[in-house]
Coordinates of C-alpha atoms in Angstrom, one line a residue:
M1 CA 158.9 -8.0 -86.2
S2 CA 159.3 -4.6 -85.0
E3 CA 158.7 -1.5 -86.9
E4 CA 158.7 2.3 -85.9
V5 CA 155.5 4.1 -85.2
Q6 CA 154.9 7.8 -84.2
I7 CA 152.2 8.2 -81.2
A8 CA 149.7 10.6 -81.7
S9 CA 147.7 11.4 -78.8
V10 CA 147.2 9.3 -74.9
G11 CA 144.1 7.2 -75.8
R12 CA 141.3 7.1 -72.8
Q13 CA 142.4 3.8 -71.3
G14 CA 146.1 6.0 -70.8
D15 CA 147.8 4.0 -74.1
G16 CA 149.5 6.4 -76.5
V17 CA 147.8 5.7 -80.0
A18 CA 149.9 5.8 -83.1
N19 CA 147.8 6.4 -86.6
T20 CA 149.0 4.1 -89.2
P21 CA 148.2 3.0 -92.9
Q22 CA 147.4 -0.4 -91.0
G23 CA 145.0 1.3 -88.7
R24 CA 145.3 2.6 -85.3
V25 CA 147.7 0.7 -82.5
H26 CA 147.8 1.4 -78.9
V27 CA 150.9 1.5 -77.4
A28 CA 150.9 1.6 -73.8
Y29 CA 153.4 3.9 -71.6
T30 CA 154.0 6.0 -74.6
L31 CA 153.6 9.7 -75.1
P32 CA 152.2 12.4 -77.7
G33 CA 154.8 13.4 -80.0
E34 CA 156.9 10.3 -79.7
R35 CA 159.0 8.0 -82.1
V36 CA 158.9 4.3 -81.1
E37 CA 159.1 0.9 -81.9
I38 CA 157.4 -1.6 -81.0
A39 CA 155.6 -5.3 -81.9
R40 CA 152.2 -5.5 -82.7
D41 CA 150.1 -7.3 -82.3
G42 CA 146.3 -6.2 -84.3
E43 CA 145.3 -3.1 -82.2
R44 CA 148.3 -3.5 -79.9
G45 CA 151.5 -3.5 -79.9
T46 CA 154.3 -3.8 -77.2
L47 CA 157.1 -0.9 -76.6
L48 CA 160.3 -2.2 -77.6
K49 CA 162.3 1.1 -77.7
V50 CA 161.5 4.9 -77.6
I51 CA 163.7 6.6 -80.1
E52 CA 162.7 10.2 -79.9
P53 CA 160.9 10.9 -76.2
S54 CA 158.6 13.5 -75.7
A55 CA 160.4 16.6 -73.9
D56 CA 157.1 16.1 -71.6
R57 CA 159.1 12.3 -70.6
I58 CA 159.4 12.1 -66.4
A59 CA 160.8 9.2 -64.1
P60 CA 158.6 7.4 -63.1
A61 CA 158.7 7.2 -59.6
C62 CA 157.8 3.3 -58.8
R63 CA 160.6 0.9 -59.3
H64 CA 157.2 -1.2 -60.4
F65 CA 155.6 1.1 -63.1
G66 CA 155.6 -1.1 -66.1
V67 CA 155.3 -4.6 -65.2
C68 CA 152.7 -3.8 -62.3
G69 CA 149.3 -2.7 -64.2
G70 CA 148.2 -0.9 -61.1
C71 CA 149.6 3.0 -63.1
A72 CA 149.6 4.1 -66.5
L73 CA 151.3 7.1 -66.9
Q74 CA 153.6 7.4 -64.2
H75 CA 156.0 8.4 -67.4
W76 CA 154.5 12.0 -67.9
A77 CA 154.6 15.8 -66.2
S78 CA 152.0 16.6 -64.2
E79 CA 151.0 19.3 -66.3
P80 CA 150.4 17.9 -69.7
Y81 CA 149.1 15.0 -67.4
L82 CA 146.4 17.0 -66.2
A83 CA 145.5 18.8 -68.8
W84 CA 144.5 15.4 -70.7
K85 CA 142.2 14.3 -67.7
H86 CA 140.2 17.3 -67.9
N87 CA 140.1 16.7 -72.0
L88 CA 138.4 13.0 -70.9
I89 CA 135.5 15.5 -69.4
V90 CA 135.8 17.8 -72.4
E91 CA 135.6 15.1 -75.0
A92 CA 132.6 12.6 -72.9
L93 CA 130.6 15.6 -72.9
A94 CA 131.0 17.2 -76.3
R95 CA 129.9 12.9 -77.7
E96 CA 126.5 13.3 -75.8
G97 CA 126.5 16.8 -77.5
I98 CA 126.8 18.8 -74.5
R99 CA 129.0 21.8 -73.8
A100 CA 130.1 22.7 -70.3
E101 CA 132.8 25.1 -69.0
V102 CA 135.2 22.5 -67.2
A103 CA 137.3 23.6 -64.5
Q104 CA 140.9 22.4 -65.0
A105 CA 141.7 18.9 -63.5
T106 CA 142.3 19.4 -59.0
P107 CA 145.2 17.2 -57.7
A108 CA 143.3 15.5 -54.9
Y109 CA 145.9 13.1 -53.8
G110 CA 146.7 14.5 -49.7
E111 CA 148.7 11.8 -48.5
G112 CA 147.7 9.0 -51.0
R113 CA 145.2 6.2 -51.5
I114 CA 143.6 5.5 -48.2
R115 CA 142.8 1.7 -49.7
A116 CA 143.9 -1.2 -51.6
V117 CA 143.2 -4.3 -52.4
F118 CA 146.3 -6.8 -52.5
H119 CA 146.2 -9.6 -54.6
A120 CA 147.5 -13.2 -54.0
G121 CA 147.0 -17.0 -55.0
R122 CA 147.0 -16.1 -58.5
G123 CA 148.5 -17.1 -61.9
E124 CA 152.1 -19.1 -61.6
K125 CA 153.5 -17.5 -58.9
K126 CA 151.0 -18.5 -55.7
D127 CA 152.8 -16.7 -53.0
A128 CA 153.1 -13.4 -55.0
V129 CA 151.4 -10.9 -52.8
G130 CA 150.3 -7.3 -55.0
F131 CA 148.9 -6.1 -58.0
A132 CA 147.5 -7.6 -61.2
K133 CA 149.8 -7.5 -64.4
R134 CA 148.2 -5.2 -66.8
R135 CA 145.8 -7.2 -68.8
S136 CA 146.7 -10.3 -66.7
H137 CA 145.9 -12.2 -63.7
E138 CA 149.5 -12.9 -62.9
I139 CA 150.7 -10.8 -59.6
V140 CA 153.1 -8.8 -59.8
A141 CA 155.0 -9.0 -55.7
I142 CA 154.7 -5.2 -54.3
E143 CA 157.3 -3.5 -52.0
Q144 CA 156.1 -0.2 -52.7
C145 CA 153.7 1.7 -54.2
P146 CA 154.2 5.7 -53.7
V147 CA 150.5 6.1 -55.0
L148 CA 149.3 4.6 -51.6
D149 CA 149.1 6.7 -47.9
P150 CA 152.6 5.7 -46.3
K151 CA 150.9 4.5 -43.2
L152 CA 149.3 1.9 -45.4
E153 CA 152.2 1.2 -47.7
S154 CA 154.3 0.1 -44.8
A155 CA 151.3 -2.5 -44.4
L156 CA 152.2 -4.7 -47.3
P157 CA 154.2 -7.0 -44.5
V158 CA 150.8 -7.0 -43.3
A159 CA 149.5 -8.2 -46.2
R160 CA 151.7 -10.9 -47.1
E161 CA 151.7 -12.4 -43.5
L162 CA 148.1 -12.7 -43.9
A163 CA 148.3 -14.2 -47.3
K164 CA 150.6 -17.1 -46.2
I165 CA 148.4 -18.1 -43.8
L166 CA 144.9 -17.8 -46.2
L167 CA 147.1 -19.4 -49.1
S168 CA 147.5 -22.6 -46.9
T169 CA 143.4 -23.4 -48.0
G170 CA 144.6 -23.8 -51.5
K171 CA 142.3 -20.9 -52.6
S172 CA 142.8 -17.5 -54.2
V173 CA 142.2 -14.5 -52.0
D174 CA 141.3 -10.3 -52.3
L175 CA 142.6 -8.3 -49.4
H176 CA 140.4 -5.2 -48.7
F177 CA 142.6 -2.9 -46.8
T178 CA 141.0 0.8 -45.8
L179 CA 143.0 2.7 -43.8
A180 CA 140.6 3.8 -40.6
E181 CA 141.4 6.6 -38.0
R182 CA 143.4 4.3 -35.6
G183 CA 144.6 1.4 -37.7
L184 CA 144.3 -1.3 -40.4
D185 CA 140.6 -2.6 -41.5
I186 CA 140.9 -6.0 -43.4
D187 CA 137.8 -7.3 -45.4
I188 CA 139.2 -10.9 -46.7
R189 CA 137.5 -11.9 -50.1
G190 CA 137.2 -14.8 -52.1
P191 CA 138.7 -18.2 -50.1
G192 CA 135.1 -19.0 -49.0
K193 CA 134.2 -20.6 -45.5
L194 CA 137.5 -20.7 -44.5
P195 CA 139.1 -24.1 -42.0
K196 CA 138.8 -23.7 -38.6
R197 CA 142.3 -23.7 -37.6
V198 CA 142.7 -20.8 -40.6
E199 CA 140.0 -18.7 -38.7
S200 CA 141.5 -19.6 -35.3
R201 CA 145.6 -18.1 -36.9
I202 CA 143.8 -15.2 -38.3
V203 CA 142.1 -14.1 -34.9
S204 CA 145.8 -14.7 -33.1
F205 CA 146.9 -13.2 -36.0
A206 CA 145.1 -10.2 -36.1
A207 CA 146.0 -9.4 -32.2
E208 CA 149.6 -9.9 -32.7
K209 CA 149.5 -7.5 -35.4
K210 CA 147.3 -4.9 -34.2
V211 CA 144.7 -4.4 -36.8
L212 CA 141.7 -2.7 -36.3
R213 CA 139.3 -5.8 -37.4
I214 CA 139.8 -8.3 -39.8
S215 CA 136.3 -9.8 -41.5
L216 CA 135.9 -12.7 -43.9
H217 CA 132.9 -11.1 -46.3
G218 CA 132.2 -9.2 -44.8
E219 CA 131.3 -10.8 -41.6
P220 CA 134.1 -9.9 -38.8
L221 CA 136.6 -12.7 -37.8
A222 CA 138.4 -10.3 -35.4
Q223 CA 138.3 -7.1 -33.7
L224 CA 140.4 -5.0 -31.7
I225 CA 137.9 -1.8 -31.7
P226 CA 136.2 -1.1 -33.8
P227 CA 137.5 0.7 -37.1
T228 CA 135.9 4.4 -37.3
H229 CA 135.8 7.1 -40.3
L230 CA 135.7 10.9 -39.8
V231 CA 133.3 12.3 -41.3
G232 CA 133.5 15.9 -41.2
N233 CA 133.2 16.5 -38.0
V234 CA 130.8 13.2 -36.8
R235 CA 132.6 9.3 -36.1
V236 CA 131.4 7.0 -37.9
N237 CA 131.7 3.5 -37.3
L238 CA 133.6 1.5 -40.5
P239 CA 131.0 -1.5 -42.1
P240 CA 133.7 -4.4 -43.7
G241 CA 135.1 -3.6 -46.9
P242 CA 133.4 0.3 -46.7
F243 CA 132.9 2.5 -49.4
L244 CA 135.3 5.3 -48.9
Q245 CA 136.7 7.7 -51.6
A246 CA 140.8 6.9 -52.6
T247 CA 141.7 9.7 -50.5
A248 CA 141.3 11.6 -47.8
E249 CA 142.1 15.0 -49.6
G250 CA 139.6 13.7 -52.6
E251 CA 137.1 13.7 -50.0
R252 CA 137.2 17.1 -48.7
V253 CA 137.4 18.8 -51.9
L254 CA 134.4 16.5 -53.7
A255 CA 132.5 17.8 -50.0
E256 CA 133.7 21.7 -50.5
K257 CA 131.9 21.6 -53.4
V258 CA 128.5 19.6 -52.5
M259 CA 128.9 22.0 -49.0
Q260 CA 129.0 25.0 -51.3
A261 CA 125.8 24.2 -53.8
A262 CA 123.9 23.5 -51.1
D263 CA 123.8 26.7 -49.4
G264 CA 120.1 28.2 -49.6
S265 CA 118.8 24.8 -49.6
K266 CA 116.4 23.8 -46.9
S267 CA 115.8 20.0 -47.8
A268 CA 118.3 17.6 -48.9
A269 CA 118.6 14.0 -50.1
D270 CA 121.9 12.3 -51.1
L271 CA 121.5 9.5 -53.2
F272 CA 123.5 6.4 -53.2
C273 CA 124.8 8.2 -49.5
G274 CA 127.2 5.0 -48.6
I275 CA 128.2 5.6 -44.6
G276 CA 126.6 9.5 -45.2
T277 CA 130.1 11.0 -46.6
F278 CA 128.0 13.6 -47.3
A279 CA 124.6 13.0 -46.2
L280 CA 126.5 13.9 -42.3
R281 CA 128.5 17.2 -43.5
L282 CA 124.6 17.6 -45.5
A283 CA 122.9 17.9 -41.7
S284 CA 124.9 20.4 -40.1
K285 CA 122.4 22.9 -42.0
V286 CA 119.7 20.5 -43.4
K287 CA 117.3 17.9 -42.9
V288 CA 118.1 15.1 -45.5
A289 CA 117.2 12.0 -46.3
A290 CA 119.8 9.4 -47.6
F291 CA 119.4 6.3 -49.5
D292 CA 121.9 3.4 -50.2
N293 CA 122.3 -0.1 -51.9
Y294 CA 124.0 -1.4 -49.2
E295 CA 122.0 -1.7 -45.6
S296 CA 125.5 -2.5 -44.1
S297 CA 126.2 1.3 -44.7
I298 CA 122.2 2.4 -44.0
L299 CA 123.3 1.3 -40.5
V300 CA 126.4 2.7 -39.0
L301 CA 124.8 6.4 -41.1
Q302 CA 121.6 5.2 -39.0
A303 CA 123.6 5.6 -35.5
A304 CA 126.4 8.4 -36.8
A305 CA 123.4 10.6 -37.7
K306 CA 122.3 10.8 -33.9
S307 CA 125.3 12.7 -33.1
P308 CA 124.5 16.0 -31.5
G309 CA 124.5 19.3 -33.5
L310 CA 122.5 17.8 -36.7
K311 CA 119.5 18.3 -38.5
P312 CA 116.8 15.1 -38.4
V313 CA 118.5 12.4 -41.1
T314 CA 116.6 9.5 -41.8
A315 CA 118.5 6.3 -44.2
S316 CA 116.5 3.7 -46.4
A317 CA 118.8 0.9 -47.6
R318 CA 117.1 0.6 -51.7
D319 CA 118.6 -0.3 -54.8
L320 CA 118.3 2.7 -56.6
F321 CA 119.0 1.2 -59.9
R322 CA 115.5 -0.8 -60.0
W323 CA 113.6 1.3 -57.3
P324 CA 114.5 5.5 -58.1
L325 CA 113.0 8.5 -56.2
V326 CA 110.1 8.8 -58.0
V327 CA 108.5 13.3 -58.2
D328 CA 106.1 12.2 -55.2
E329 CA 108.9 11.5 -53.2
L330 CA 111.0 14.7 -54.7
K331 CA 108.3 17.1 -53.9
K332 CA 109.9 18.7 -50.5
I333 CA 112.9 18.2 -51.6
D334 CA 115.0 21.0 -53.6
F335 CA 118.6 19.9 -53.4
V336 CA 119.7 16.7 -54.2
V337 CA 123.6 15.1 -54.4
L338 CA 124.4 11.6 -56.0
D339 CA 127.6 10.1 -56.4
P340 CA 126.5 6.9 -58.1
P341 CA 129.1 4.0 -59.1
R342 CA 130.5 3.8 -62.4
Q343 CA 127.6 2.8 -64.2
G344 CA 125.9 6.1 -63.2
A345 CA 122.2 7.0 -62.1
E346 CA 120.3 6.9 -65.7
A347 CA 117.1 5.6 -64.2
Q348 CA 117.3 8.5 -61.3
A349 CA 118.6 11.3 -63.3
R350 CA 115.3 9.8 -65.4
E351 CA 113.2 10.7 -62.2
L352 CA 115.2 14.5 -61.2
A353 CA 114.3 15.6 -65.2
K354 CA 110.7 15.1 -64.3
S355 CA 111.2 16.8 -60.7
K356 CA 110.9 20.3 -59.1
V357 CA 114.5 19.8 -57.5
K358 CA 115.9 22.8 -57.8
T359 CA 119.4 22.1 -57.1
V360 CA 121.3 18.7 -58.2
A361 CA 124.9 18.1 -57.1
Y362 CA 126.9 15.5 -59.2
V363 CA 129.6 13.5 -57.8
S364 CA 131.2 10.6 -60.3
C365 CA 134.1 8.9 -61.6
D366 CA 133.2 7.7 -64.9
A367 CA 133.1 11.0 -67.4
D368 CA 131.4 8.7 -70.0
T369 CA 128.4 7.7 -67.9
F370 CA 127.9 11.1 -66.1
A371 CA 127.9 12.6 -69.6
R372 CA 124.8 10.5 -70.5
D373 CA 122.7 11.4 -67.4
A374 CA 124.0 15.4 -67.5
R375 CA 122.0 14.6 -71.0
I376 CA 119.5 13.6 -69.4
L377 CA 119.1 16.7 -66.7
T378 CA 119.5 19.2 -69.5
G379 CA 116.7 17.3 -70.9
G380 CA 115.2 18.0 -68.3
G381 CA 115.3 21.7 -67.4
F382 CA 118.4 21.7 -65.9
K383 CA 121.7 23.7 -66.4
L384 CA 124.5 23.0 -66.1
G385 CA 127.0 24.9 -64.4
E386 CA 130.9 24.5 -63.5
V387 CA 132.5 20.9 -64.2
T388 CA 135.3 20.4 -61.6
P389 CA 137.6 17.2 -62.5
V390 CA 138.9 16.3 -59.1
D391 CA 141.9 13.6 -59.9
Q392 CA 142.5 11.4 -57.2
F393 CA 143.4 8.5 -59.4
Q394 CA 147.0 9.7 -59.5
Y395 CA 149.0 7.8 -62.5
S396 CA 145.7 6.5 -63.7
P397 CA 143.4 7.0 -66.5
H398 CA 140.6 7.5 -64.6
I399 CA 139.3 11.0 -62.9
E400 CA 137.1 12.1 -60.2
L401 CA 134.2 15.0 -60.7
V402 CA 131.2 16.6 -59.1
A403 CA 129.1 19.3 -61.3
V404 CA 126.6 20.8 -59.7
F405 CA 122.4 21.2 -62.4
R406 CA 120.1 24.2 -61.2
R407 CA 116.8 24.6 -62.8

């Protein structure tokens, strides 16, 4: 049975929200002000028809939109879409009782995403290679993807051929593609140990397709040349399946803000440093202590830190969730940059709040955990300056941000 509802707003996950006598209902692919026909299932509704479209509704950029679950908001014009992303941060801060100046969201798409995970072997169509349907394990076979860097989008045939080799084992796979400086770096995850015949085929495949490296769960199977990534002026050899910012432009914008915040500092710490996205840039000015949970990232950072023209960089593997830097360790550091995963850095924020660190630049991909940690830092005597949203996750409900706290 269908019904008509009026969409009042877009929720935090990118779905339209209607307020009805039976309660709120979330309807994907709808916009504020639209009158739509839906089939309701509890708090969720399936869009059947747009009766009165919003003036902000536009044609989607991808033919897979509405089936593929990778994008939620291709149907929304840029200006209201970016305003909504800005408000996600304003509202997250408000829930923690924090008032701050939040800049307008900066689009940072550049040429597109330089990382992607292609799935295969799940659901009914085992040979489909692509992304999952919305709220489903079924895979949509992807032929195009406008959010990817064209060089990565053109690698879709490589993903399909590699998946075909791997699916002969009867197990599902996740193919982590990274666009390195001179080509593709691929890490295979999911299938466990491969039969020797499959390993041999992958080695031949890598040579045939000129893939820089193919790894299995982080262990290289075949390598043409080491995949590299340029961090400022420093070339870094990438570990398998590395963490990089989603787009090259996003990395540039975030790094520019961090470097501005570090002006005048004499010593710095980069916490959750990854391969040194900020540490190696900071080292052009000050000595840096860098820490990350992943030893593979620390090893490549240690090697890159030997590049000429850099101040000393010490890099250490450390679980900052369980063992954050404590007050005594922070005594000689006046600038800290934090770039934690989505769960934020609550334990580290508590230590920073007790420390005498002068400036903290916080890079976050989750507005809610950022707001929680911001409350801890401001409660410890820091003042939150301007918060800058950086939209490198185009068409999704995710938003990156960078904010500066000063004593």
